[in-house]
Short mmCIF file of C-alpha atoms in Angstrom, two decimals:
data_model
loop_
_atom_site.label_atom_id
_atom_site.label_comp_id
_atom_site.label_asym_id
_atom_site.label_seq_id
_atom_site.Cartn_x
_atom_site.Cartn_y
_atom_site.Cartn_z
CA UNK A 1 0.00 0.00 0.00
CA UNK A 2 1.48 3.40 -0.93
CA UNK A 3 2.22 5.95 1.79
CA UNK A 4 -0.45 8.43 2.75
CA UNK A 5 0.80 11.94 2.07
CA UNK A 6 -0.07 14.44 4.80
CA UNK A 7 -0.12 18.20 4.42
CA UNK A 8 0.96 19.41 7.89
CA UNK A 9 0.24 23.06 8.65
CA UNK A 10 1.47 24.76 11.81
CA UNK A 11 -0.40 28.05 12.27
CA UNK A 12 1.28 30.45 14.69
CA UNK A 13 0.77 34.01 15.75
CA UNK A 14 3.54 35.27 13.50
CA UNK A 15 3.84 32.69 10.74
CA UNK A 16 2.20 29.72 9.05
CA UNK A 17 4.51 26.81 8.20
CA UNK A 18 3.68 23.76 6.11
CA UNK A 19 5.06 20.81 4.21
CA UNK A 20 3.92 17.43 2.89
CA UNK A 21 5.21 14.29 4.61
CA UNK A 22 4.86 10.54 4.12
CA UNK A 23 3.88 7.99 6.78
CA UNK A 24 7.43 7.89 8.14
CA UNK A 25 7.47 11.66 8.65
CA UNK A 26 9.84 12.31 5.76
CA UNK A 27 9.18 15.63 4.07
CA UNK A 28 8.60 15.49 0.31
CA UNK A 29 9.09 19.24 -0.13
CA UNK A 30 10.99 22.00 1.58
CA UNK A 31 8.91 23.57 4.36
CA UNK A 32 7.07 26.73 3.33
CA UNK A 33 6.60 29.65 5.73
CA UNK A 34 4.43 32.70 5.14
CA UNK A 35 3.68 35.54 7.57
CA UNK A 36 0.34 35.17 9.31
CA UNK A 37 -1.92 37.74 7.61
CA UNK A 38 -3.95 40.15 9.73
CA UNK A 39 -6.75 40.76 10.15
CA UNK A 40 -7.46 37.05 9.75
CA UNK A 41 -11.07 35.86 9.44
CA UNK A 42 -11.63 32.10 9.05
CA UNK A 43 -12.09 32.22 5.28
CA UNK A 44 -8.73 33.95 4.84
CA UNK A 45 -7.01 31.26 6.90
CA UNK A 46 -8.57 28.60 4.66
CA UNK A 47 -7.49 30.59 1.58
CA UNK A 48 -3.94 30.84 2.95
CA UNK A 49 -3.70 27.11 3.62
CA UNK A 50 -5.09 26.39 0.14
CA UNK A 51 -2.54 28.74 -1.46
CA UNK A 52 0.32 27.00 0.35
CA UNK A 53 -1.06 23.57 -0.62
CA UNK A 54 -1.18 24.58 -4.28
CA UNK A 55 2.61 24.85 -4.34
CA UNK A 56 3.26 21.51 -2.62
CA UNK A 57 2.80 17.86 -3.65
CA UNK A 58 -0.81 16.71 -3.66
CA UNK A 59 -1.74 15.39 -0.16
CA UNK A 60 -4.16 12.63 0.81
CA UNK A 61 -5.11 14.42 4.02
CA UNK A 62 -4.38 17.63 5.92
CA UNK A 63 -3.56 18.36 9.55
CA UNK A 64 -3.79 21.90 10.85
CA UNK A 65 -2.71 23.08 14.29
CA UNK A 66 -3.64 26.56 15.52
CA UNK A 67 -3.67 28.40 18.85
CA UNK A 68 -6.68 28.20 21.10
CA UNK A 69 -9.39 25.83 22.22
CA UNK A 70 -10.28 23.39 19.44
CA UNK A 71 -12.84 20.63 20.00
CA UNK A 72 -13.44 18.01 17.33
CA UNK A 73 -12.23 20.38 14.63
CA UNK A 74 -14.41 23.27 15.82
CA UNK A 75 -12.78 26.49 17.00
CA UNK A 76 -14.24 27.37 20.39
CA UNK A 77 -11.77 30.20 20.95
CA UNK A 78 -8.56 31.46 19.35
CA UNK A 79 -6.51 34.23 20.99
CA UNK A 80 -4.50 35.78 18.13
CA UNK A 81 -6.71 35.57 15.07
CA UNK A 82 -9.42 37.72 16.63
CA UNK A 83 -7.05 40.71 16.82
CA UNK A 84 -6.68 43.54 14.34
CA UNK A 85 -2.95 43.20 13.71
CA UNK A 86 -1.63 40.15 15.52
CA UNK A 87 -0.77 39.02 19.07
CA UNK A 88 -1.36 41.60 21.80
CA UNK A 89 -3.05 44.11 19.52
CA UNK A 90 -6.64 45.22 19.90
CA UNK A 91 -9.33 42.55 19.71
CA UNK A 92 -11.87 43.03 16.91
CA UNK A 93 -15.40 42.13 18.12
CA UNK A 94 -16.43 41.24 14.57
CA UNK A 95 -13.60 38.70 14.31
CA UNK A 96 -14.56 37.25 17.69
CA UNK A 97 -18.00 36.52 16.29
CA UNK A 98 -16.70 35.20 12.97
CA UNK A 99 -14.35 32.73 14.68
CA UNK A 100 -16.81 31.52 17.30
CA UNK A 101 -17.73 27.84 16.73
CA UNK A 102 -16.24 27.74 13.23
CA UNK A 103 -16.08 24.16 11.94
CA UNK A 104 -12.63 24.57 10.48
CA UNK A 105 -12.24 20.86 9.81
CA UNK A 106 -15.31 20.89 7.56
CA UNK A 107 -14.18 24.09 5.82
CA UNK A 108 -10.73 22.66 5.02
CA UNK A 109 -12.20 19.34 3.89
CA UNK A 110 -14.53 21.16 1.51
CA UNK A 111 -11.80 23.45 0.15
CA UNK A 112 -8.98 20.91 -0.26
CA UNK A 113 -11.18 17.86 -0.97
CA UNK A 114 -9.22 15.64 1.43
CA UNK A 115 -9.92 14.47 5.01
CA UNK A 116 -8.90 17.10 7.57
CA UNK A 117 -7.78 17.04 11.20
CA UNK A 118 -7.73 20.31 13.15
CA UNK A 119 -6.31 20.60 16.66
CA UNK A 120 -4.50 22.94 19.00
CA UNK A 121 -1.01 23.78 17.72
CA UNK A 122 0.70 22.55 20.90
CA UNK A 123 -1.14 19.24 20.53
CA UNK A 124 0.15 18.86 16.99
CA UNK A 125 3.67 19.63 18.19
CA UNK A 126 3.25 17.11 21.00
CA UNK A 127 2.15 14.37 18.63
CA UNK A 128 5.55 14.63 16.97
CA UNK A 129 7.56 14.01 20.16
CA UNK A 130 5.68 11.88 22.71
CA UNK A 131 6.91 8.33 23.25
CA UNK A 132 3.45 6.97 24.02
CA UNK A 133 4.29 5.71 27.52
CA UNK A 134 3.20 7.16 30.85
CA UNK A 135 2.16 10.74 31.54
CA UNK A 136 3.80 13.09 29.07
CA UNK A 137 3.34 16.85 29.16
CA UNK A 138 4.44 19.09 26.29
CA UNK A 139 4.90 22.83 26.75
CA UNK A 140 5.55 25.04 23.73
CA UNK A 141 7.35 28.33 24.25
CA UNK A 142 6.53 30.92 21.63
CA UNK A 143 4.16 33.85 21.32
CA UNK A 144 2.60 32.50 24.49
CA UNK A 145 2.64 29.16 26.31
CA UNK A 146 1.01 26.13 24.70
CA UNK A 147 0.39 22.76 26.31
CA UNK A 148 -0.71 19.22 25.61
CA UNK A 149 -1.04 16.25 27.95
CA UNK A 150 -0.84 12.59 26.94
CA UNK A 151 -1.52 9.45 28.97
CA UNK A 152 -0.14 6.28 27.40
CA UNK A 153 -0.03 8.00 24.02
CA UNK A 154 -3.64 9.18 24.12
CA UNK A 155 -4.42 12.88 24.15
CA UNK A 156 -6.19 14.23 27.22
CA UNK A 157 -8.87 16.93 26.86
CA UNK A 158 -7.24 20.28 26.13
CA UNK A 159 -7.01 22.87 28.89
CA UNK A 160 -6.16 26.50 28.19
CA UNK A 161 -4.57 26.86 31.62
CA UNK A 162 -1.91 29.09 30.05
CA UNK A 163 -4.59 31.78 30.27
CA UNK A 164 -4.79 31.31 34.06
CA UNK A 165 -2.91 33.69 36.39
CA UNK A 166 0.59 32.65 37.45
CA UNK A 167 0.58 35.65 39.77
CA UNK A 168 -1.78 38.55 40.35
CA UNK A 169 -2.77 40.09 37.02
CA UNK A 170 -0.31 38.03 34.95
CA UNK A 171 -1.15 34.88 32.98
CA UNK A 172 1.30 32.13 32.09
CA UNK A 173 1.09 33.38 28.49
CA UNK A 174 2.21 36.84 29.53
CA UNK A 175 4.78 35.58 32.05
CA UNK A 176 6.88 33.52 29.63
CA UNK A 177 5.63 34.70 26.22
CA UNK A 178 7.80 36.21 23.50
CA UNK A 179 7.34 39.88 24.54
CA UNK A 180 8.74 39.10 27.99
CA UNK A 181 11.66 37.15 26.53
CA UNK A 182 12.57 40.16 24.42
CA UNK A 183 12.17 42.53 27.35
CA UNK A 184 14.06 40.48 29.93
CA UNK A 185 16.68 38.77 27.78
CA UNK A 186 17.22 35.03 27.63
CA UNK A 187 18.82 34.76 31.07
CA UNK A 188 16.03 36.21 33.19
CA UNK A 189 13.37 34.76 30.91
CA UNK A 190 14.90 31.27 31.28
CA UNK A 191 14.69 31.62 35.07
CA UNK A 192 10.96 32.28 34.66
CA UNK A 193 10.59 29.11 32.61
CA UNK A 194 12.30 27.14 35.39
CA UNK A 195 9.88 28.71 37.90
CA UNK A 196 6.93 27.60 35.76
CA UNK A 197 8.27 24.06 35.42
CA UNK A 198 8.96 23.77 39.16
CA UNK A 199 5.46 25.03 39.92
CA UNK A 200 3.76 22.60 37.54
CA UNK A 201 5.71 19.47 38.52
CA UNK A 202 3.57 18.74 41.65
CA UNK A 203 0.40 19.49 39.64
CA UNK A 204 0.99 16.99 36.81
CA UNK A 205 3.49 14.47 38.23
CA UNK A 206 4.61 13.77 34.68
CA UNK A 207 6.91 10.95 33.66
CA UNK A 208 8.41 13.19 31.01
CA UNK A 209 8.10 16.88 30.18
CA UNK A 210 9.00 18.11 26.70
CA UNK A 211 9.80 21.78 26.07
CA UNK A 212 9.30 22.80 22.46
CA UNK A 213 8.22 25.77 20.38
CA UNK A 214 10.40 28.33 18.71
CA UNK A 215 11.76 29.79 21.96
CA UNK A 216 12.89 26.52 23.53
CA UNK A 217 16.23 27.07 21.81
CA UNK A 218 16.63 30.29 23.83
CA UNK A 219 16.86 28.52 27.20
CA UNK A 220 20.24 29.08 28.80
CA UNK A 221 22.57 26.21 29.76
CA UNK A 222 22.17 27.16 33.43
CA UNK A 223 18.39 26.84 33.17
CA UNK A 224 18.66 23.51 31.37
CA UNK A 225 20.84 22.18 34.19
CA UNK A 226 18.19 23.14 36.74
CA UNK A 227 15.26 21.58 34.90
CA UNK A 228 16.11 17.96 35.74
CA UNK A 229 16.45 14.67 33.91
CA UNK A 230 12.69 14.36 33.39
CA UNK A 231 12.67 17.42 31.10
CA UNK A 232 13.69 17.24 27.44
CA UNK A 233 14.03 20.11 24.95
CA UNK A 234 12.71 19.20 21.49
CA UNK A 235 13.01 21.01 18.13
CA UNK A 236 10.20 23.16 16.79
CA UNK A 237 10.23 21.15 13.54
CA UNK A 238 8.51 18.35 15.49
CA UNK A 239 5.20 20.12 14.88
CA UNK A 240 5.18 19.17 11.20
CA UNK A 241 6.02 15.53 11.96
CA UNK A 242 3.21 15.69 14.49
CA UNK A 243 0.84 16.41 11.64
CA UNK A 244 1.40 12.81 10.50
CA UNK A 245 1.41 11.09 13.91
CA UNK A 246 -1.64 13.01 15.16
CA UNK A 247 -3.94 10.85 13.04
CA UNK A 248 -2.98 7.82 15.13
CA UNK A 249 -2.88 9.60 18.50
CA UNK A 250 -5.87 11.92 18.33
CA UNK A 251 -7.59 11.27 15.03
#
């Protein structure tokens, strides 16, 4: 039986990355990255994915990961795409309404004419790295803080606890997100990441914690030494491989 070809699309606050991979996770084209366009209603996101797909090998299915609360391919809430000009800019009430309860899986299936899987972007990243044994937590460090929890290789219901306060008036997203990394520098920001990990360890009692996302590479050696042997830093490219594995883990 020939390999299924998967179009994996990682939608972030600043960029949308995609490639086509076979069942083994081998890319059959160089990854494509385009800036995330704003303002971004749902139909423009579908158009953007379709435009990227047109320049890549024909897929048999598509996996899309994007920020926010996604349930069964339906967007319950997305934090960045309801803003006028990107993360931490003013929220547009019209976009809030247009994104509410959008069945993005159905829209992509109709547009690309292939089966579609839509999930939180951290969950797609996680699918590319988990071993499938024990309790595995994945945290992605980027525009904000993403998370995904697996038990024996099965995805647990998504929680947007990154939106909860880590201290008075400050969410986890704001505490370790990209604006704070730029403001503090990698050293002080890395100490904050260690604080977050230490605080979450007695909450999750994970067997393994994976730190991914674009900013995981910014963690200092001193911070990595403090994190412990149960914490592993993984490359951001795992998200695209996760687009293939997600069909077995969460599909």
